PDB file of C-alpha atoms in Angstrom:
ATOM      1  CA  ASP N   1       4.717 -44.085 -19.136  1.00 62.00           C
ATOM      2  CA  THR N   2       5.490 -40.403 -19.533  1.00 71.00           C
ATOM      3  CA  GLY N   3       6.349 -37.816 -16.921  1.00 73.00           C
ATOM      4  CA  GLN N   4       2.882 -36.347 -17.289  1.00 75.00           C
ATOM      5  CA  GLY N   5       1.317 -39.797 -16.966  1.00 73.00           C
ATOM      6  CA  LEU N   6       3.156 -40.356 -13.701  1.00 69.00           C
ATOM      7  CA  ARG N   7       2.137 -36.905 -12.523  1.00 69.00           C
ATOM      8  CA  ALA N   8      -1.533 -37.755 -13.192  1.00 74.00           C
ATOM      9  CA  TRP N   9      -1.166 -41.004 -11.226  1.00 66.00           C
ATOM     10  CA  VAL N  10       0.454 -39.172  -8.307  1.00 67.00           C
ATOM     11  CA  ARG N  11      -2.441 -36.708  -8.294  1.00 69.00           C
ATOM     12  CA  ASP N  12      -4.889 -39.608  -8.004  1.00 69.00           C
ATOM     13  CA  VAL N  13      -3.211 -41.482  -5.166  1.00 63.00           C
ATOM     14  CA  MET N  14      -1.211 -38.964  -3.181  1.00 65.00           C
ATOM     15  CA  VAL N  15      -1.428 -35.527  -1.668  1.00 59.00           C
ATOM     16  CA  PRO N  16      -2.577 -33.250  -4.485  1.00 58.00           C
ATOM     17  CA  ASP N  17       0.319 -33.311  -6.962  1.00 55.00           C
ATOM     18  CA  LEU N  18       2.819 -33.639  -4.095  1.00 55.00           C
ATOM     19  CA  ALA N  19       2.219 -29.931  -3.623  1.00 61.00           C
ATOM     20  CA  PHE N  20       4.288 -28.800  -0.690  1.00 65.00           C
ATOM     21  CA  SER N  21       5.660 -25.293  -0.314  1.00 71.00           C
ATOM     22  CA  HIS N  22       9.176 -26.613   0.355  1.00 74.00           C
ATOM     23  CA  ILE N  23       9.339 -29.377  -2.300  1.00 74.00           C
ATOM     24  CA  ARG N  24       9.549 -29.136  -6.074  1.00 76.00           C
ATOM     25  CA  VAL N  25       8.816 -32.266  -8.117  1.00 77.00           C
ATOM     26  CA  ILE N  26       9.935 -32.454 -11.751  1.00 82.00           C
ATOM     27  CA  TYR N  27       8.497 -35.118 -14.082  1.00 81.00           C
ATOM     28  CA  PRO N  28      10.723 -35.515 -17.128  1.00 90.00           C
ATOM     29  CA  THR N  29       9.671 -37.789 -19.988  1.00 90.00           C
ATOM     30  CA  ALA N  30      12.051 -40.078 -21.841  1.00 94.00           C
ATOM     31  CA  PRO N  31      12.497 -39.213 -25.502  1.00 94.00           C
ATOM     32  CA  ALA N  32      11.353 -41.442 -28.345  1.00 95.00           C
ATOM     33  CA  ARG N  33      14.378 -43.352 -29.621  1.00 96.00           C
ATOM     34  CA  PRO N  34      15.072 -46.565 -31.529  1.00 97.00           C
ATOM     35  CA  TYR N  35      14.916 -49.453 -29.072  1.00 97.00           C
ATOM     36  CA  THR N  36      16.858 -52.576 -29.984  1.00 97.00           C
ATOM     37  CA  PRO N  37      14.646 -55.083 -28.081  1.00 97.00           C
ATOM     38  CA  MET N  38      11.752 -53.849 -30.263  1.00 97.00           C
ATOM     39  CA  ARG N  39      13.793 -54.394 -33.454  1.00 96.00           C
ATOM     40  CA  GLY N  40      14.727 -50.726 -33.606  1.00 96.00           C
ATOM     41  CA  ALA N  41      11.178 -49.371 -33.440  1.00 97.00           C
ATOM     42  CA  LEU N  42      10.753 -45.991 -31.775  1.00 97.00           C
ATOM     43  CA  SER N  43       9.907 -46.248 -28.112  1.00 96.00           C
ATOM     44  CA  THR N  44       9.786 -43.787 -25.236  1.00 95.00           C
ATOM     45  CA  VAL N  45      12.774 -45.105 -23.279  1.00 97.00           C
ATOM     46  CA  TRP N  46      15.596 -43.501 -21.325  1.00 97.00           C
ATOM     47  CA  PHE N  47      18.297 -45.626 -22.966  1.00 98.00           C
ATOM     48  CA  ASP N  48      18.748 -48.495 -25.389  1.00 98.00           C
ATOM     49  CA  ARG N  49      19.360 -52.088 -24.355  1.00 97.00           C
ATOM     50  CA  TYR N  50      20.994 -54.855 -26.357  1.00 97.00           C
ATOM     51  CA  LYS N  51      18.314 -57.225 -25.092  1.00 95.00           C
ATOM     52  CA  ILE N  52      16.011 -57.511 -22.115  1.00 94.00           C
ATOM     53  CA  SER N  53      18.270 -59.539 -19.873  1.00 95.00           C
ATOM     54  CA  ARG N  54      20.227 -58.685 -16.784  1.00 93.00           C
ATOM     55  CA  ASP N  55      23.080 -60.864 -18.096  1.00 95.00           C
ATOM     56  CA  CYS N  56      24.033 -58.700 -21.075  1.00 94.00           C
ATOM     57  CA  PRO N  57      26.259 -55.617 -21.163  1.00 96.00           C
ATOM     58  CA  GLU N  58      24.692 -52.217 -20.620  1.00 97.00           C
ATOM     59  CA  HIS N  59      24.300 -49.886 -23.591  1.00 97.00           C
ATOM     60  CA  LEU N  60      26.595 -47.295 -22.033  1.00 97.00           C
ATOM     61  CA  GLU N  61      26.651 -44.964 -25.026  1.00 98.00           C
ATOM     62  CA  SER N  62      22.932 -44.253 -24.714  1.00 98.00           C
ATOM     63  CA  ILE N  63      22.989 -44.282 -20.888  1.00 98.00           C
ATOM     64  CA  ASP N  64      25.848 -41.782 -20.736  1.00 98.00           C
ATOM     65  CA  ALA N  65      24.247 -39.513 -23.332  1.00 97.00           C
ATOM     66  CA  MET N  66      21.040 -39.422 -21.293  1.00 97.00           C
ATOM     67  CA  CYS N  67      22.996 -38.767 -18.095  1.00 98.00           C
ATOM     68  CA  ILE N  68      24.398 -35.650 -19.745  1.00 97.00           C
ATOM     69  CA  THR N  69      20.919 -34.565 -20.846  1.00 97.00           C
ATOM     70  CA  LEU N  70      19.413 -35.137 -17.398  1.00 97.00           C
ATOM     71  CA  GLY N  71      22.423 -33.494 -15.789  1.00 97.00           C
ATOM     72  CA  SER N  72      21.319 -30.268 -17.459  1.00 97.00           C
ATOM     73  CA  ILE N  73      18.045 -30.447 -15.485  1.00 96.00           C
ATOM     74  CA  ILE N  74      20.057 -30.782 -12.286  1.00 96.00           C
ATOM     75  CA  GLN N  75      22.217 -27.827 -13.332  1.00 97.00           C
ATOM     76  CA  ASP N  76      19.099 -25.745 -14.068  1.00 96.00           C
ATOM     77  CA  GLU N  77      17.927 -26.383 -10.505  1.00 94.00           C
ATOM     78  CA  VAL N  78      21.356 -25.489  -9.098  1.00 96.00           C
ATOM     79  CA  ASN N  79      21.259 -22.280 -11.153  1.00 97.00           C
ATOM     80  CA  ALA N  80      17.802 -21.565  -9.674  1.00 94.00           C
ATOM     81  CA  GLY N  81      19.295 -21.739  -6.186  1.00 94.00           C
ATOM     82  CA  ILE N  82      18.598 -25.353  -5.183  1.00 92.00           C
ATOM     83  CA  PRO N  83      21.774 -26.939  -3.796  1.00 93.00           C
ATOM     84  CA  LYS N  84      22.465 -30.496  -4.876  1.00 95.00           C
ATOM     85  CA  HIS N  85      22.535 -31.681  -1.264  1.00 93.00           C
ATOM     86  CA  ARG N  86      18.790 -30.850  -1.166  1.00 91.00           C
ATOM     87  CA  MET N  87      17.882 -32.908  -4.254  1.00 92.00           C
ATOM     88  CA  VAL N  88      16.531 -36.451  -4.403  1.00 91.00           C
ATOM     89  CA  ILE N  89      16.392 -38.141  -7.805  1.00 94.00           C
ATOM     90  CA  GLY N  90      14.379 -41.211  -8.651  1.00 91.00           C
ATOM     91  CA  GLY N  91      12.360 -43.072 -11.185  1.00 91.00           C
ATOM     92  CA  PHE N  92      10.132 -45.992 -11.975  1.00 90.00           C
ATOM     93  CA  SER N  93      11.183 -49.016 -14.031  1.00 93.00           C
ATOM     94  CA  MET N  94      13.736 -47.884 -16.620  1.00 95.00           C
ATOM     95  CA  GLY N  95      13.579 -44.410 -15.070  1.00 95.00           C
ATOM     96  CA  GLY N  96      14.814 -45.945 -11.826  1.00 95.00           C
ATOM     97  CA  ALA N  97      17.780 -47.511 -13.597  1.00 97.00           C
ATOM     98  CA  MET N  98      18.463 -44.145 -15.226  1.00 97.00           C
ATOM     99  CA  ALA N  99      18.299 -42.403 -11.830  1.00 96.00           C
ATOM    100  CA  LEU N 100      20.790 -44.883 -10.351  1.00 97.00           C
ATOM    101  CA  HIS N 101      23.250 -44.322 -13.212  1.00 98.00           C
ATOM    102  CA  LEU N 102      22.793 -40.550 -13.061  1.00 98.00           C
ATOM    103  CA  VAL N 103      23.366 -40.271  -9.318  1.00 97.00           C
ATOM    104  CA  CYS N 104      25.887 -43.034  -8.647  1.00 97.00           C
ATOM    105  CA  ARG N 105      28.121 -42.201 -11.601  1.00 97.00           C
ATOM    106  CA  TYR N 106      27.641 -38.483 -12.253  1.00 97.00           C
ATOM    107  CA  HIS N 107      26.030 -36.728  -9.269  1.00 97.00           C
ATOM    108  CA  PRO N 108      26.918 -38.592  -6.056  1.00 97.00           C
ATOM    109  CA  ASP N 109      26.597 -35.333  -4.109  1.00 96.00           C
ATOM    110  CA  VAL N 110      22.777 -35.204  -4.298  1.00 95.00           C
ATOM    111  CA  ALA N 111      20.863 -36.014  -1.104  1.00 94.00           C
ATOM    112  CA  GLY N 112      19.450 -39.318  -2.318  1.00 93.00           C
ATOM    113  CA  VAL N 113      18.341 -41.608  -5.090  1.00 95.00           C
ATOM    114  CA  PHE N 114      15.486 -44.095  -5.394  1.00 91.00           C
ATOM    115  CA  ALA N 115      14.333 -46.660  -7.935  1.00 93.00           C
ATOM    116  CA  LEU N 116      10.856 -48.176  -7.859  1.00 89.00           C
ATOM    117  CA  SER N 117      10.160 -51.518  -9.527  1.00 91.00           C
ATOM    118  CA  SER N 118      13.424 -51.153 -11.401  1.00 95.00           C
ATOM    119  CA  PHE N 119      16.522 -53.056 -12.488  1.00 95.00           C
ATOM    120  CA  LEU N 120      20.249 -52.921 -13.093  1.00 96.00           C
ATOM    121  CA  ASN N 121      22.152 -55.392 -15.234  1.00 96.00           C
ATOM    122  CA  LYS N 122      24.156 -57.981 -13.302  1.00 95.00           C
ATOM    123  CA  ASP N 123      27.530 -56.364 -14.077  1.00 95.00           C
ATOM    124  CA  SER N 124      26.287 -52.762 -14.060  1.00 97.00           C
ATOM    125  CA  VAL N 125      28.993 -50.101 -13.956  1.00 97.00           C
ATOM    126  CA  THR N 126      27.052 -48.520 -11.079  1.00 96.00           C
ATOM    127  CA  PHE N 127      28.304 -51.384  -8.884  1.00 95.00           C
ATOM    128  CA  GLN N 128      31.889 -50.328  -9.617  1.00 92.00           C
ATOM    129  CA  VAL N 129      31.492 -46.825  -8.201  1.00 82.00           C
TER     130      VAL N 129
END
């Protein structure tokens, strides 16, 4: 799904749009990119995978590139006056895996990370941190 799709779902099931005066929620959307498990067809995914299996290596080139891109969102928030120790980063499915890579490997100083209905490959580099 997209960030806006998730936002619409949150509006339906939660407090209106998670609207609290002291909390800001950002809903990024993964870009369209060639996705190897779909024979290279464009798909809205955070990173590529060699195959859909937890027993294969991670596609670190695409994961690391997206970590840099998402890191700019974190930096924008820091520049706006939000300290990293007040940020929680998370995602659903592949977004959860992306959040775990982003926080565990690049931004361990944020307040927390969560992954809903997500995955990491068996030998994920996040386990080595």
